[in-house]
Amino acid sequence: IYKARQQLEEDHYGLESVKKRVLEYLAVLKLKEDLKGPILCLLGPPGVGKTSLGKSIVNALGRKFHRISLGGVRDEAEIRGHRRTYIGAMPGLIAQGLRRVGVKNPVFLLVGHLSNHGDPSAALLEVLDPEHNTFNDHYLNVPLDLSKVLFIATANQVDTIPPPLLDRMELITVPGYTFDEKINIAQRHLLPKQIINHGLSVGDVKISDKLLLKIASGYTREAGVRSLEREIASVCRAKAVEYADAKYKDELDGYTGEITEEEVEKILGVTKFDNEVAERTARPGVITGLAWSASGSGGILFIEATQMAGKGNLQLTGKLGDVIKESANIALSWVRAHAFQLGITTSETESKFFFQRDIHIHFPAGAVGKDGPSAGVALTTALVSLFTDRRVPPTTAMTGEITLRGQVLPC
């Protein structure tokens, strides 16, 4: 366990809850000395280190390792094996893996998309079921003992995993990294790796934490560090050209490995992403909301509401999905129902206030699709802010679904 802890700390920065769970899992394996237990499934967005976590577990255990990619598996026979009556029949991926490693207690890392497409999920169900000790390969036609094999699976999204398969696995969520963690990962792992990959020595390229933050925030938008590594590689290539040129001209004394801000912009170009900082001057009807993207990274977005003379119509813009449109209608209904208590209307204006004006709600960045229930409370606050002419602090971001009773629910 000490060795495993050292290995995980050496290979990965952060991810404390994940490391804790992996060490618990390994400690139980050590004490029980059998592998009947939950199959681990590392779940998280691309580039956060799921596969490398699996490899760290393998290194800590000191076992043989085999990687099975499920990305292109569309047929049950690819896992179970083909019957020998067919032309081109072959054993399945599990039997081939056992043959390749040559031991009965390897670690199999199932990488790729565990999904509902095709028939493989039924075969995987039998392979991953801890109650089944044997697996029958159609080509060999003899039962294979899988009781000593340790299976670790990786997945990007939980929605695509069939429920029976999900039931047999224990999900360990590998979250995205904060900018502070990305800088540490870059300095410890990514930068030294890319410097050596480009034929330089550690110390020939130096990037300050400030510039790494600029690269991470201005040139990448992701939960993991894959794009960050690509951008660091671009910087290393540019310095490799400079170093090779200086070496050829015998002018290495004039070479400096320190990267400046001007060099970063020259190498990587203009920043691709603007940091959407909340507006400094708060305005009635403008609220800061929280957004989640498919890449696994989060961010903030603004919700803008305005009113004009009209007949009580509600207009929504910003490439919105059905759920978010329903949230806007719920928010307006709740505000109308509580207009008197909120001080928006008086007893004289209550009957006609909402029928004398149109309301327009807009989510900026109209080219980016937005959907989900998490904008309810922000929409309600935007409408109340608009009608009462009160400003909401721009440093307060909000998320959560709202009900017609005014209950705020978690997203």
mmCIF file of C-alpha atoms in Angstrom:
data_model
loop_
_atom_site.group_PDB
_atom_site.id
_atom_site.type_symbol
_atom_site.label_atom_id
_atom_site.label_comp_id
_atom_site.label_asym_id
_atom_site.label_seq_id
_atom_site.Cartn_x
_atom_site.Cartn_y
_atom_site.Cartn_z
ATOM 1 C CA ILE A 1 0.000 0.000 0.000
ATOM 2 C CA TYR A 2 2.926 2.309 0.773
ATOM 3 C CA LYS A 3 4.348 1.601 -2.680
ATOM 4 C CA ALA A 4 0.941 2.202 -4.287
ATOM 5 C CA ARG A 5 0.557 5.517 -2.446
ATOM 6 C CA GLN A 6 4.018 6.600 -3.590
ATOM 7 C CA GLN A 7 3.241 5.601 -7.176
ATOM 8 C CA LEU A 8 -0.046 7.543 -7.240
ATOM 9 C CA GLU A 9 1.520 10.643 -5.659
ATOM 10 C CA GLU A 10 4.389 10.513 -8.130
ATOM 11 C CA ASP A 11 2.205 10.080 -11.220
ATOM 12 C CA HIS A 12 -0.734 12.362 -10.367
ATOM 13 C CA TYR A 13 -1.166 15.772 -8.799
ATOM 14 C CA GLY A 14 -4.422 16.441 -6.906
ATOM 15 C CA LEU A 15 -7.281 13.913 -7.250
ATOM 16 C CA GLU A 16 -7.158 13.230 -3.491
ATOM 17 C CA SER A 17 -10.593 11.545 -3.269
ATOM 18 C CA VAL A 18 -9.785 9.304 -6.255
ATOM 19 C CA LYS A 19 -6.406 8.260 -4.785
ATOM 20 C CA LYS A 20 -8.072 7.540 -1.430
ATOM 21 C CA ARG A 21 -10.654 5.242 -3.048
ATOM 22 C CA VAL A 22 -8.044 3.425 -5.143
ATOM 23 C CA LEU A 23 -5.877 2.799 -2.049
ATOM 24 C CA GLU A 24 -8.925 1.479 -0.151
ATOM 25 C CA TYR A 25 -9.659 -0.852 -3.064
ATOM 26 C CA LEU A 26 -6.059 -2.119 -3.176
ATOM 27 C CA ALA A 27 -5.942 -2.568 0.629
ATOM 28 C CA VAL A 28 -9.065 -4.773 0.529
ATOM 29 C CA LEU A 29 -7.554 -6.828 -2.330
ATOM 30 C CA LYS A 30 -4.392 -7.294 -0.272
ATOM 31 C CA LEU A 31 -6.262 -8.400 2.869
ATOM 32 C CA LYS A 32 -8.822 -10.669 1.177
ATOM 33 C CA GLU A 33 -6.361 -12.095 -1.325
ATOM 34 C CA ASP A 34 -9.123 -12.639 -3.837
ATOM 35 C CA LEU A 35 -10.617 -10.334 -6.428
ATOM 36 C CA LYS A 36 -14.326 -10.765 -5.824
ATOM 37 C CA GLY A 37 -15.512 -7.243 -5.456
ATOM 38 C CA PRO A 38 -16.711 -4.260 -7.439
ATOM 39 C CA ILE A 39 -15.216 -3.541 -10.852
ATOM 40 C CA LEU A 40 -13.724 -0.046 -10.828
ATOM 41 C CA CYS A 41 -14.940 2.370 -13.508
ATOM 42 C CA LEU A 42 -13.027 5.643 -13.755
ATOM 43 C CA LEU A 43 -15.506 8.235 -14.997
ATOM 44 C CA GLY A 44 -14.512 11.685 -16.171
ATOM 45 C CA PRO A 45 -14.056 14.065 -19.106
ATOM 46 C CA PRO A 46 -11.291 13.515 -21.688
ATOM 47 C CA GLY A 47 -7.725 14.335 -20.694
ATOM 48 C CA VAL A 48 -8.035 14.126 -16.885
ATOM 49 C CA GLY A 49 -5.805 11.044 -16.519
ATOM 50 C CA LYS A 50 -8.173 8.046 -16.319
ATOM 51 C CA THR A 51 -5.959 5.732 -18.387
ATOM 52 C CA SER A 52 -2.779 6.862 -16.619
ATOM 53 C CA LEU A 53 -4.503 6.233 -13.255
ATOM 54 C CA GLY A 54 -5.168 2.672 -14.410
ATOM 55 C CA LYS A 55 -1.498 2.303 -15.383
ATOM 56 C CA SER A 56 -0.417 3.643 -11.969
ATOM 57 C CA ILE A 57 -2.529 0.945 -10.272
ATOM 58 C CA VAL A 58 -0.846 -1.670 -12.493
ATOM 59 C CA ASN A 59 2.643 -0.369 -11.623
ATOM 60 C CA ALA A 60 1.772 -0.366 -7.916
ATOM 61 C CA LEU A 61 0.519 -3.972 -8.087
ATOM 62 C CA GLY A 62 3.464 -5.132 -10.193
ATOM 63 C CA ARG A 63 1.233 -7.228 -12.443
ATOM 64 C CA LYS A 64 1.077 -7.850 -16.175
ATOM 65 C CA PHE A 65 -1.066 -5.295 -17.969
ATOM 66 C CA HIS A 66 -3.273 -5.505 -21.043
ATOM 67 C CA ARG A 67 -5.296 -2.703 -22.615
ATOM 68 C CA ILE A 68 -8.533 -3.508 -24.446
ATOM 69 C CA SER A 69 -10.007 -0.721 -26.583
ATOM 70 C CA LEU A 70 -13.794 -0.906 -26.816
ATOM 71 C CA GLY A 71 -14.088 2.034 -29.214
ATOM 72 C CA GLY A 72 -14.596 -0.022 -32.380
ATOM 73 C CA VAL A 73 -16.278 -3.090 -30.820
ATOM 74 C CA ARG A 74 -19.685 -3.434 -32.455
ATOM 75 C CA ASP A 75 -20.223 -7.193 -32.285
ATOM 76 C CA GLU A 76 -20.606 -9.586 -29.362
ATOM 77 C CA ALA A 77 -18.333 -12.111 -31.149
ATOM 78 C CA GLU A 78 -15.366 -9.728 -30.812
ATOM 79 C CA ILE A 79 -15.519 -10.304 -27.038
ATOM 80 C CA ARG A 80 -16.894 -13.862 -26.897
ATOM 81 C CA GLY A 81 -14.925 -15.157 -29.916
ATOM 82 C CA HIS A 82 -16.284 -16.505 -33.227
ATOM 83 C CA ARG A 83 -17.507 -20.073 -33.609
ATOM 84 C CA ARG A 84 -14.999 -22.068 -35.615
ATOM 85 C CA THR A 85 -17.495 -22.796 -38.394
ATOM 86 C CA TYR A 86 -16.988 -19.239 -39.703
ATOM 87 C CA ILE A 87 -14.224 -18.208 -42.085
ATOM 88 C CA GLY A 88 -11.716 -15.962 -40.357
ATOM 89 C CA ALA A 89 -12.835 -17.093 -36.898
ATOM 90 C CA MET A 90 -10.715 -15.793 -34.015
ATOM 91 C CA PRO A 91 -10.753 -15.967 -30.219
ATOM 92 C CA GLY A 92 -12.344 -12.992 -28.446
ATOM 93 C CA LEU A 93 -10.526 -9.976 -27.028
ATOM 94 C CA ILE A 94 -10.499 -11.467 -23.509
ATOM 95 C CA ALA A 95 -8.950 -14.799 -24.614
ATOM 96 C CA GLN A 96 -6.416 -12.969 -26.821
ATOM 97 C CA GLY A 97 -5.494 -10.708 -23.910
ATOM 98 C CA LEU A 98 -4.898 -13.656 -21.562
ATOM 99 C CA ARG A 99 -2.781 -15.380 -24.225
ATOM 100 C CA ARG A 100 -0.714 -12.222 -24.760
ATOM 101 C CA VAL A 101 0.100 -11.600 -21.085
ATOM 102 C CA GLY A 102 0.663 -15.311 -20.347
ATOM 103 C CA VAL A 103 -0.574 -15.137 -16.733
ATOM 104 C CA LYS A 104 -3.954 -15.730 -15.093
ATOM 105 C CA ASN A 105 -3.914 -12.644 -12.838
ATOM 106 C CA PRO A 106 -3.328 -9.663 -15.160
ATOM 107 C CA VAL A 107 -4.930 -6.231 -14.989
ATOM 108 C CA PHE A 108 -7.247 -5.554 -17.948
ATOM 109 C CA LEU A 109 -7.881 -1.896 -18.660
ATOM 110 C CA LEU A 110 -11.076 -1.476 -20.686
ATOM 111 C CA VAL A 111 -10.595 1.834 -22.479
ATOM 112 C CA GLY A 112 -13.130 3.556 -24.673
ATOM 113 C CA HIS A 113 -16.839 4.007 -24.817
ATOM 114 C CA LEU A 114 -18.847 1.507 -22.806
ATOM 115 C CA SER A 115 -22.040 2.082 -24.736
ATOM 116 C CA ASN A 116 -25.413 0.699 -25.676
ATOM 117 C CA HIS A 117 -24.552 0.450 -29.396
ATOM 118 C CA GLY A 118 -24.461 -3.083 -30.790
ATOM 119 C CA ASP A 119 -24.460 -6.305 -28.798
ATOM 120 C CA PRO A 120 -21.151 -6.233 -26.861
ATOM 121 C CA SER A 121 -22.787 -5.032 -23.638
ATOM 122 C CA ALA A 122 -24.372 -8.479 -23.114
ATOM 123 C CA ALA A 123 -20.978 -10.190 -23.393
ATOM 124 C CA LEU A 124 -19.315 -7.561 -21.193
ATOM 125 C CA LEU A 125 -22.031 -8.173 -18.617
ATOM 126 C CA GLU A 126 -20.868 -11.768 -18.248
ATOM 127 C CA VAL A 127 -17.172 -10.784 -18.206
ATOM 128 C CA LEU A 128 -17.586 -8.065 -15.581
ATOM 129 C CA ASP A 129 -20.026 -9.862 -13.281
ATOM 130 C CA PRO A 130 -18.060 -10.613 -10.074
ATOM 131 C CA GLU A 131 -20.384 -13.550 -9.322
ATOM 132 C CA HIS A 132 -19.351 -15.318 -12.544
ATOM 133 C CA ASN A 133 -15.940 -16.914 -12.133
ATOM 134 C CA THR A 134 -15.826 -18.391 -15.613
ATOM 135 C CA PHE A 135 -16.288 -17.074 -19.115
ATOM 136 C CA ASN A 136 -16.885 -19.286 -22.124
ATOM 137 C CA ASP A 137 -15.062 -18.287 -25.298
ATOM 138 C CA HIS A 138 -16.883 -19.591 -28.392
ATOM 139 C CA TYR A 139 -13.688 -20.184 -30.382
ATOM 140 C CA LEU A 140 -11.845 -22.133 -27.670
ATOM 141 C CA ASN A 141 -15.071 -23.682 -26.370
ATOM 142 C CA VAL A 142 -13.588 -24.115 -22.911
ATOM 143 C CA PRO A 143 -14.400 -22.048 -19.817
ATOM 144 C CA LEU A 144 -11.790 -19.398 -18.964
ATOM 145 C CA ASP A 145 -11.139 -18.654 -15.294
ATOM 146 C CA LEU A 146 -11.402 -14.858 -14.864
ATOM 147 C CA SER A 147 -11.576 -14.897 -11.044
ATOM 148 C CA LYS A 148 -7.985 -13.603 -10.720
ATOM 149 C CA VAL A 149 -8.248 -10.918 -13.412
ATOM 150 C CA LEU A 150 -8.582 -7.338 -12.199
ATOM 151 C CA PHE A 151 -10.785 -5.274 -14.524
ATOM 152 C CA ILE A 152 -10.620 -1.475 -14.580
ATOM 153 C CA ALA A 153 -12.901 0.384 -16.985
ATOM 154 C CA THR A 154 -12.867 4.016 -18.121
ATOM 155 C CA ALA A 155 -15.774 6.065 -19.465
ATOM 156 C CA ASN A 156 -16.458 9.681 -20.390
ATOM 157 C CA GLN A 157 -20.207 9.781 -19.729
ATOM 158 C CA VAL A 158 -22.419 7.733 -17.453
ATOM 159 C CA ASP A 159 -25.495 8.106 -19.729
ATOM 160 C CA THR A 160 -24.064 5.858 -22.444
ATOM 161 C CA ILE A 161 -23.364 2.889 -20.127
ATOM 162 C CA PRO A 162 -26.209 0.319 -20.088
ATOM 163 C CA PRO A 163 -27.851 0.191 -16.600
ATOM 164 C CA PRO A 164 -27.168 -3.559 -15.959
ATOM 165 C CA LEU A 165 -23.479 -2.981 -16.756
ATOM 166 C CA LEU A 166 -23.389 0.143 -14.591
ATOM 167 C CA ASP A 167 -24.896 -1.872 -11.716
ATOM 168 C CA ARG A 168 -21.860 -4.186 -11.685
ATOM 169 C CA MET A 169 -19.297 -1.396 -11.521
ATOM 170 C CA GLU A 170 -18.303 1.132 -8.907
ATOM 171 C CA LEU A 171 -17.961 4.598 -10.376
ATOM 172 C CA ILE A 172 -14.993 6.678 -9.294
ATOM 173 C CA THR A 173 -15.469 10.183 -10.659
ATOM 174 C CA VAL A 174 -12.251 11.808 -11.848
ATOM 175 C CA PRO A 175 -13.072 15.533 -11.832
ATOM 176 C CA GLY A 176 -11.549 18.264 -13.966
ATOM 177 C CA TYR A 177 -8.615 20.311 -12.738
ATOM 178 C CA THR A 178 -8.576 23.872 -11.425
ATOM 179 C CA PHE A 179 -6.115 26.319 -13.005
ATOM 180 C CA ASP A 180 -3.862 26.030 -9.950
ATOM 181 C CA GLU A 181 -3.719 22.236 -10.377
ATOM 182 C CA LYS A 182 -3.094 22.576 -14.130
ATOM 183 C CA ILE A 183 -0.069 24.830 -13.475
ATOM 184 C CA ASN A 184 1.386 22.297 -11.017
ATOM 185 C CA ILE A 185 0.753 19.403 -13.432
ATOM 186 C CA ALA A 186 2.396 21.389 -16.251
ATOM 187 C CA GLN A 187 5.503 22.216 -14.177
ATOM 188 C CA ARG A 188 5.872 18.691 -12.743
ATOM 189 C CA HIS A 189 4.919 16.470 -15.663
ATOM 190 C CA LEU A 190 3.954 18.091 -18.973
ATOM 191 C CA LEU A 191 6.792 20.595 -19.443
ATOM 192 C CA PRO A 192 9.693 18.199 -18.581
ATOM 193 C CA LYS A 193 8.109 15.495 -20.790
ATOM 194 C CA GLN A 194 7.720 17.808 -23.803
ATOM 195 C CA ILE A 195 11.221 19.293 -23.382
ATOM 196 C CA ILE A 196 12.761 15.782 -23.550
ATOM 197 C CA ASN A 197 10.440 14.760 -26.422
ATOM 198 C CA HIS A 198 11.759 17.680 -28.474
ATOM 199 C CA GLY A 199 15.434 16.817 -28.027
ATOM 200 C CA LEU A 200 16.231 19.433 -25.406
ATOM 201 C CA SER A 201 17.452 19.114 -21.821
ATOM 202 C CA VAL A 202 15.395 20.059 -18.772
ATOM 203 C CA GLY A 203 16.323 23.675 -18.117
ATOM 204 C CA ASP A 204 16.582 24.610 -21.800
ATOM 205 C CA VAL A 205 12.973 25.834 -21.682
ATOM 206 C CA LYS A 206 11.582 27.703 -18.692
ATOM 207 C CA ILE A 207 7.986 28.882 -18.450
ATOM 208 C CA SER A 208 6.843 30.846 -15.413
ATOM 209 C CA ASP A 209 3.623 30.001 -13.543
ATOM 210 C CA LYS A 210 2.134 33.301 -14.738
ATOM 211 C CA LEU A 211 2.649 32.371 -18.400
ATOM 212 C CA LEU A 212 1.374 28.814 -17.857
ATOM 213 C CA LEU A 213 -1.807 30.337 -16.412
ATOM 214 C CA LYS A 214 -2.077 32.569 -19.494
ATOM 215 C CA ILE A 215 -1.702 29.526 -21.791
ATOM 216 C CA ALA A 216 -4.198 27.421 -19.766
ATOM 217 C CA SER A 217 -6.860 30.150 -19.576
ATOM 218 C CA GLY A 218 -6.319 31.940 -22.895
ATOM 219 C CA TYR A 219 -5.602 29.059 -25.293
ATOM 220 C CA THR A 220 -7.483 26.075 -23.828
ATOM 221 C CA ARG A 221 -10.981 25.415 -22.556
ATOM 222 C CA GLU A 222 -11.110 21.915 -21.137
ATOM 223 C CA ALA A 223 -11.419 19.943 -17.915
ATOM 224 C CA GLY A 224 -8.244 17.919 -18.506
ATOM 225 C CA VAL A 225 -4.762 18.899 -19.633
ATOM 226 C CA ARG A 226 -4.489 17.395 -23.132
ATOM 227 C CA SER A 227 -4.851 20.687 -25.028
ATOM 228 C CA LEU A 228 -2.554 22.388 -22.520
ATOM 229 C CA GLU A 229 0.108 19.766 -23.302
ATOM 230 C CA ARG A 230 -0.294 20.473 -27.036
ATOM 231 C CA GLU A 231 0.193 24.213 -26.491
ATOM 232 C CA ILE A 232 3.279 23.572 -24.318
ATOM 233 C CA ALA A 233 4.603 21.304 -27.108
ATOM 234 C CA SER A 234 4.199 24.216 -29.578
ATOM 235 C CA VAL A 235 6.305 26.440 -27.316
ATOM 236 C CA CYS A 236 8.962 23.697 -26.969
ATOM 237 C CA ARG A 237 9.126 23.250 -30.769
ATOM 238 C CA ALA A 238 9.712 26.967 -31.261
ATOM 239 C CA LYS A 239 12.512 26.907 -28.668
ATOM 240 C CA ALA A 240 13.987 23.754 -30.286
ATOM 241 C CA VAL A 241 14.296 25.680 -33.582
ATOM 242 C CA GLU A 242 15.967 28.567 -31.750
ATOM 243 C CA TYR A 243 18.336 26.193 -29.899
ATOM 244 C CA ALA A 244 19.276 24.251 -33.059
ATOM 245 C CA ASP A 245 19.930 27.508 -34.904
ATOM 246 C CA ALA A 246 22.139 28.824 -32.087
ATOM 247 C CA LYS A 247 24.028 25.500 -31.920
ATOM 248 C CA TYR A 248 24.663 25.493 -35.682
ATOM 249 C CA LYS A 249 26.002 29.053 -35.567
ATOM 250 C CA ASP A 250 28.008 28.234 -32.406
ATOM 251 C CA GLU A 251 26.163 30.973 -30.493
ATOM 252 C CA LEU A 252 24.759 28.930 -27.594
ATOM 253 C CA ASP A 253 25.927 31.597 -25.143
ATOM 254 C CA GLY A 254 23.298 33.938 -26.566
ATOM 255 C CA TYR A 255 20.463 31.367 -26.205
ATOM 256 C CA THR A 256 18.012 31.935 -23.342
ATOM 257 C CA GLY A 257 15.467 29.347 -22.320
ATOM 258 C CA GLU A 258 13.223 31.801 -20.457
ATOM 259 C CA ILE A 259 9.916 32.345 -22.287
ATOM 260 C CA THR A 260 8.473 35.867 -22.319
ATOM 261 C CA GLU A 261 4.856 36.940 -22.751
ATOM 262 C CA GLU A 262 5.646 38.387 -26.200
ATOM 263 C CA GLU A 263 7.106 35.029 -27.287
ATOM 264 C CA VAL A 264 3.977 33.161 -26.158
ATOM 265 C CA GLU A 265 1.762 35.431 -28.289
ATOM 266 C CA LYS A 266 4.168 35.157 -31.220
ATOM 267 C CA ILE A 267 4.237 31.331 -31.029
ATOM 268 C CA LEU A 268 0.587 30.597 -30.157
ATOM 269 C CA GLY A 269 -1.058 33.612 -31.768
ATOM 270 C CA VAL A 270 -3.857 35.729 -30.384
ATOM 271 C CA THR A 271 -5.632 34.269 -27.337
ATOM 272 C CA LYS A 272 -8.492 32.001 -28.410
ATOM 273 C CA PHE A 273 -10.687 32.411 -25.338
ATOM 274 C CA ASP A 274 -11.570 35.543 -23.421
ATOM 275 C CA ASN A 275 -11.959 35.287 -19.678
ATOM 276 C CA GLU A 276 -15.562 36.235 -19.153
ATOM 277 C CA VAL A 277 -15.204 38.280 -16.019
ATOM 278 C CA ALA A 278 -18.447 39.524 -14.528
ATOM 279 C CA GLU A 279 -19.222 43.112 -15.495
ATOM 280 C CA ARG A 280 -17.768 45.553 -13.024
ATOM 281 C CA THR A 281 -20.800 47.830 -13.073
ATOM 282 C CA ALA A 282 -23.873 45.908 -12.003
ATOM 283 C CA ARG A 283 -27.063 46.655 -13.972
ATOM 284 C CA PRO A 284 -30.664 45.732 -13.173
ATOM 285 C CA GLY A 285 -31.711 42.614 -15.110
ATOM 286 C CA VAL A 286 -28.175 41.252 -15.673
ATOM 287 C CA ILE A 287 -27.284 38.122 -13.684
ATOM 288 C CA THR A 288 -24.177 35.914 -13.649
ATOM 289 C CA GLY A 289 -25.072 32.251 -14.132
ATOM 290 C CA LEU A 290 -22.974 29.085 -14.029
ATOM 291 C CA ALA A 291 -22.511 26.914 -17.105
ATOM 292 C CA TRP A 292 -21.325 23.357 -17.704
ATOM 293 C CA SER A 293 -19.974 22.277 -21.090
ATOM 294 C CA ALA A 294 -19.733 18.870 -22.777
ATOM 295 C CA SER A 295 -15.943 18.948 -22.450
ATOM 296 C CA GLY A 296 -16.416 18.754 -18.691
ATOM 297 C CA SER A 297 -15.199 22.267 -18.008
ATOM 298 C CA GLY A 298 -17.333 24.917 -16.349
ATOM 299 C CA GLY A 299 -17.630 28.641 -16.750
ATOM 300 C CA ILE A 300 -19.861 31.620 -16.211
ATOM 301 C CA LEU A 301 -22.431 33.102 -18.541
ATOM 302 C CA PHE A 302 -24.555 36.216 -18.323
ATOM 303 C CA ILE A 303 -28.329 36.270 -18.399
ATOM 304 C CA GLU A 304 -29.763 39.568 -19.628
ATOM 305 C CA ALA A 305 -33.383 40.653 -19.230
ATOM 306 C CA THR A 306 -34.985 43.822 -20.549
ATOM 307 C CA GLN A 307 -38.526 45.201 -20.830
ATOM 308 C CA MET A 308 -40.303 47.412 -23.346
ATOM 309 C CA ALA A 309 -43.814 48.632 -24.036
ATOM 310 C CA GLY A 310 -45.932 45.793 -25.410
ATOM 311 C CA LYS A 311 -48.686 43.271 -24.695
ATOM 312 C CA GLY A 312 -47.154 40.828 -22.183
ATOM 313 C CA ASN A 313 -45.131 38.651 -24.570
ATOM 314 C CA LEU A 314 -41.988 36.784 -23.530
ATOM 315 C CA GLN A 315 -39.152 36.501 -26.045
ATOM 316 C CA LEU A 316 -36.139 34.198 -25.528
ATOM 317 C CA THR A 317 -32.935 34.268 -27.593
ATOM 318 C CA GLY A 318 -29.485 32.624 -27.404
ATOM 319 C CA LYS A 319 -29.897 29.154 -29.014
ATOM 320 C CA LEU A 320 -31.779 27.690 -26.066
ATOM 321 C CA GLY A 321 -33.112 24.165 -25.555
ATOM 322 C CA ASP A 322 -36.634 23.213 -24.432
ATOM 323 C CA VAL A 323 -35.729 22.775 -20.750
ATOM 324 C CA ILE A 324 -34.271 26.266 -20.417
ATOM 325 C CA LYS A 325 -37.321 27.773 -22.201
ATOM 326 C CA GLU A 326 -39.586 26.019 -19.699
ATOM 327 C CA SER A 327 -37.444 27.397 -16.850
ATOM 328 C CA ALA A 328 -37.961 30.928 -18.219
ATOM 329 C CA ASN A 329 -41.755 30.440 -18.313
ATOM 330 C CA ILE A 330 -41.741 29.032 -14.762
ATOM 331 C CA ALA A 331 -39.623 31.983 -13.576
ATOM 332 C CA LEU A 332 -42.011 34.517 -15.149
ATOM 333 C CA SER A 333 -45.072 32.739 -13.737
ATOM 334 C CA TRP A 334 -43.566 32.741 -10.230
ATOM 335 C CA VAL A 335 -42.614 36.445 -10.450
ATOM 336 C CA ARG A 336 -46.117 37.355 -11.711
ATOM 337 C CA ALA A 337 -47.735 35.320 -8.910
ATOM 338 C CA HIS A 338 -45.625 37.077 -6.250
ATOM 339 C CA ALA A 339 -45.385 40.516 -7.847
ATOM 340 C CA PHE A 340 -47.278 42.245 -5.015
ATOM 341 C CA GLN A 341 -45.181 40.683 -2.213
ATOM 342 C CA LEU A 342 -41.985 41.556 -4.101
ATOM 343 C CA GLY A 343 -43.012 45.195 -4.384
ATOM 344 C CA ILE A 344 -43.160 45.093 -8.182
ATOM 345 C CA THR A 345 -46.850 46.060 -8.358
ATOM 346 C CA THR A 346 -49.361 47.843 -6.166
ATOM 347 C CA SER A 347 -53.050 47.034 -5.765
ATOM 348 C CA GLU A 348 -53.844 49.544 -8.568
ATOM 349 C CA THR A 349 -51.234 48.310 -11.093
ATOM 350 C CA GLU A 350 -51.383 44.561 -10.368
ATOM 351 C CA SER A 351 -54.035 43.728 -12.963
ATOM 352 C CA LYS A 352 -52.378 45.508 -15.908
ATOM 353 C CA PHE A 353 -48.612 45.703 -15.087
ATOM 354 C CA PHE A 354 -47.533 42.589 -17.032
ATOM 355 C CA PHE A 355 -49.917 43.212 -19.961
ATOM 356 C CA GLN A 356 -48.432 46.603 -20.758
ATOM 357 C CA ARG A 357 -44.851 45.413 -21.446
ATOM 358 C CA ASP A 358 -42.937 42.756 -23.378
ATOM 359 C CA ILE A 359 -40.013 40.946 -21.780
ATOM 360 C CA HIS A 360 -36.910 39.833 -23.660
ATOM 361 C CA ILE A 361 -34.426 37.411 -22.049
ATOM 362 C CA HIS A 362 -31.140 36.815 -23.813
ATOM 363 C CA PHE A 363 -28.215 34.445 -23.195
ATOM 364 C CA PRO A 364 -25.103 35.894 -24.902
ATOM 365 C CA ALA A 365 -22.862 33.736 -27.132
ATOM 366 C CA GLY A 366 -25.821 32.896 -29.361
ATOM 367 C CA ALA A 367 -23.826 30.408 -31.469
ATOM 368 C CA VAL A 368 -23.332 28.107 -28.466
ATOM 369 C CA GLY A 369 -26.275 25.823 -27.632
ATOM 370 C CA LYS A 370 -27.538 26.016 -24.051
ATOM 371 C CA ASP A 371 -29.908 23.706 -22.222
ATOM 372 C CA GLY A 372 -30.537 22.240 -18.796
ATOM 373 C CA PRO A 373 -32.557 22.999 -15.662
ATOM 374 C CA SER A 374 -29.860 24.944 -13.833
ATOM 375 C CA ALA A 375 -30.827 28.440 -15.005
ATOM 376 C CA GLY A 376 -34.167 28.637 -13.135
ATOM 377 C CA VAL A 377 -33.061 30.609 -10.066
ATOM 378 C CA ALA A 378 -30.846 32.921 -12.168
ATOM 379 C CA LEU A 379 -33.744 33.691 -14.541
ATOM 380 C CA THR A 380 -36.067 34.437 -11.621
ATOM 381 C CA THR A 381 -33.487 36.753 -10.037
ATOM 382 C CA ALA A 382 -32.941 38.508 -13.391
ATOM 383 C CA LEU A 383 -36.686 39.246 -13.714
ATOM 384 C CA VAL A 384 -37.037 40.447 -10.121
ATOM 385 C CA SER A 385 -33.918 42.607 -10.546
ATOM 386 C CA LEU A 386 -35.356 44.078 -13.757
ATOM 387 C CA PHE A 387 -38.814 44.914 -12.366
ATOM 388 C CA THR A 388 -37.629 46.246 -8.980
ATOM 389 C CA ASP A 389 -34.686 48.159 -10.546
ATOM 390 C CA ARG A 390 -32.274 46.567 -8.061
ATOM 391 C CA ARG A 391 -28.738 45.548 -8.912
ATOM 392 C CA VAL A 392 -27.345 42.085 -8.121
ATOM 393 C CA PRO A 393 -23.605 41.962 -7.240
ATOM 394 C CA PRO A 394 -21.758 40.793 -10.378
ATOM 395 C CA THR A 395 -19.472 38.629 -8.198
ATOM 396 C CA THR A 396 -22.427 36.410 -7.208
ATOM 397 C CA ALA A 397 -23.045 33.548 -9.666
ATOM 398 C CA MET A 398 -26.017 31.239 -9.239
ATOM 399 C CA THR A 399 -27.280 27.893 -10.423
ATOM 400 C CA GLY A 400 -30.238 25.672 -9.576
ATOM 401 C CA GLU A 401 -33.684 24.723 -10.818
ATOM 402 C CA ILE A 402 -36.766 26.538 -9.570
ATOM 403 C CA THR A 403 -40.286 25.180 -9.128
ATOM 404 C CA LEU A 404 -43.628 26.968 -9.372
ATOM 405 C CA ARG A 405 -43.715 27.019 -5.554
ATOM 406 C CA GLY A 406 -40.418 28.904 -5.505
ATOM 407 C CA GLN A 407 -38.352 25.960 -4.288
ATOM 408 C CA VAL A 408 -34.719 25.961 -5.440
ATOM 409 C CA LEU A 409 -33.593 22.464 -6.362
ATOM 410 C CA PRO A 410 -30.087 21.186 -7.058
ATOM 411 C CA CYS A 411 -29.208 20.899 -10.765
#
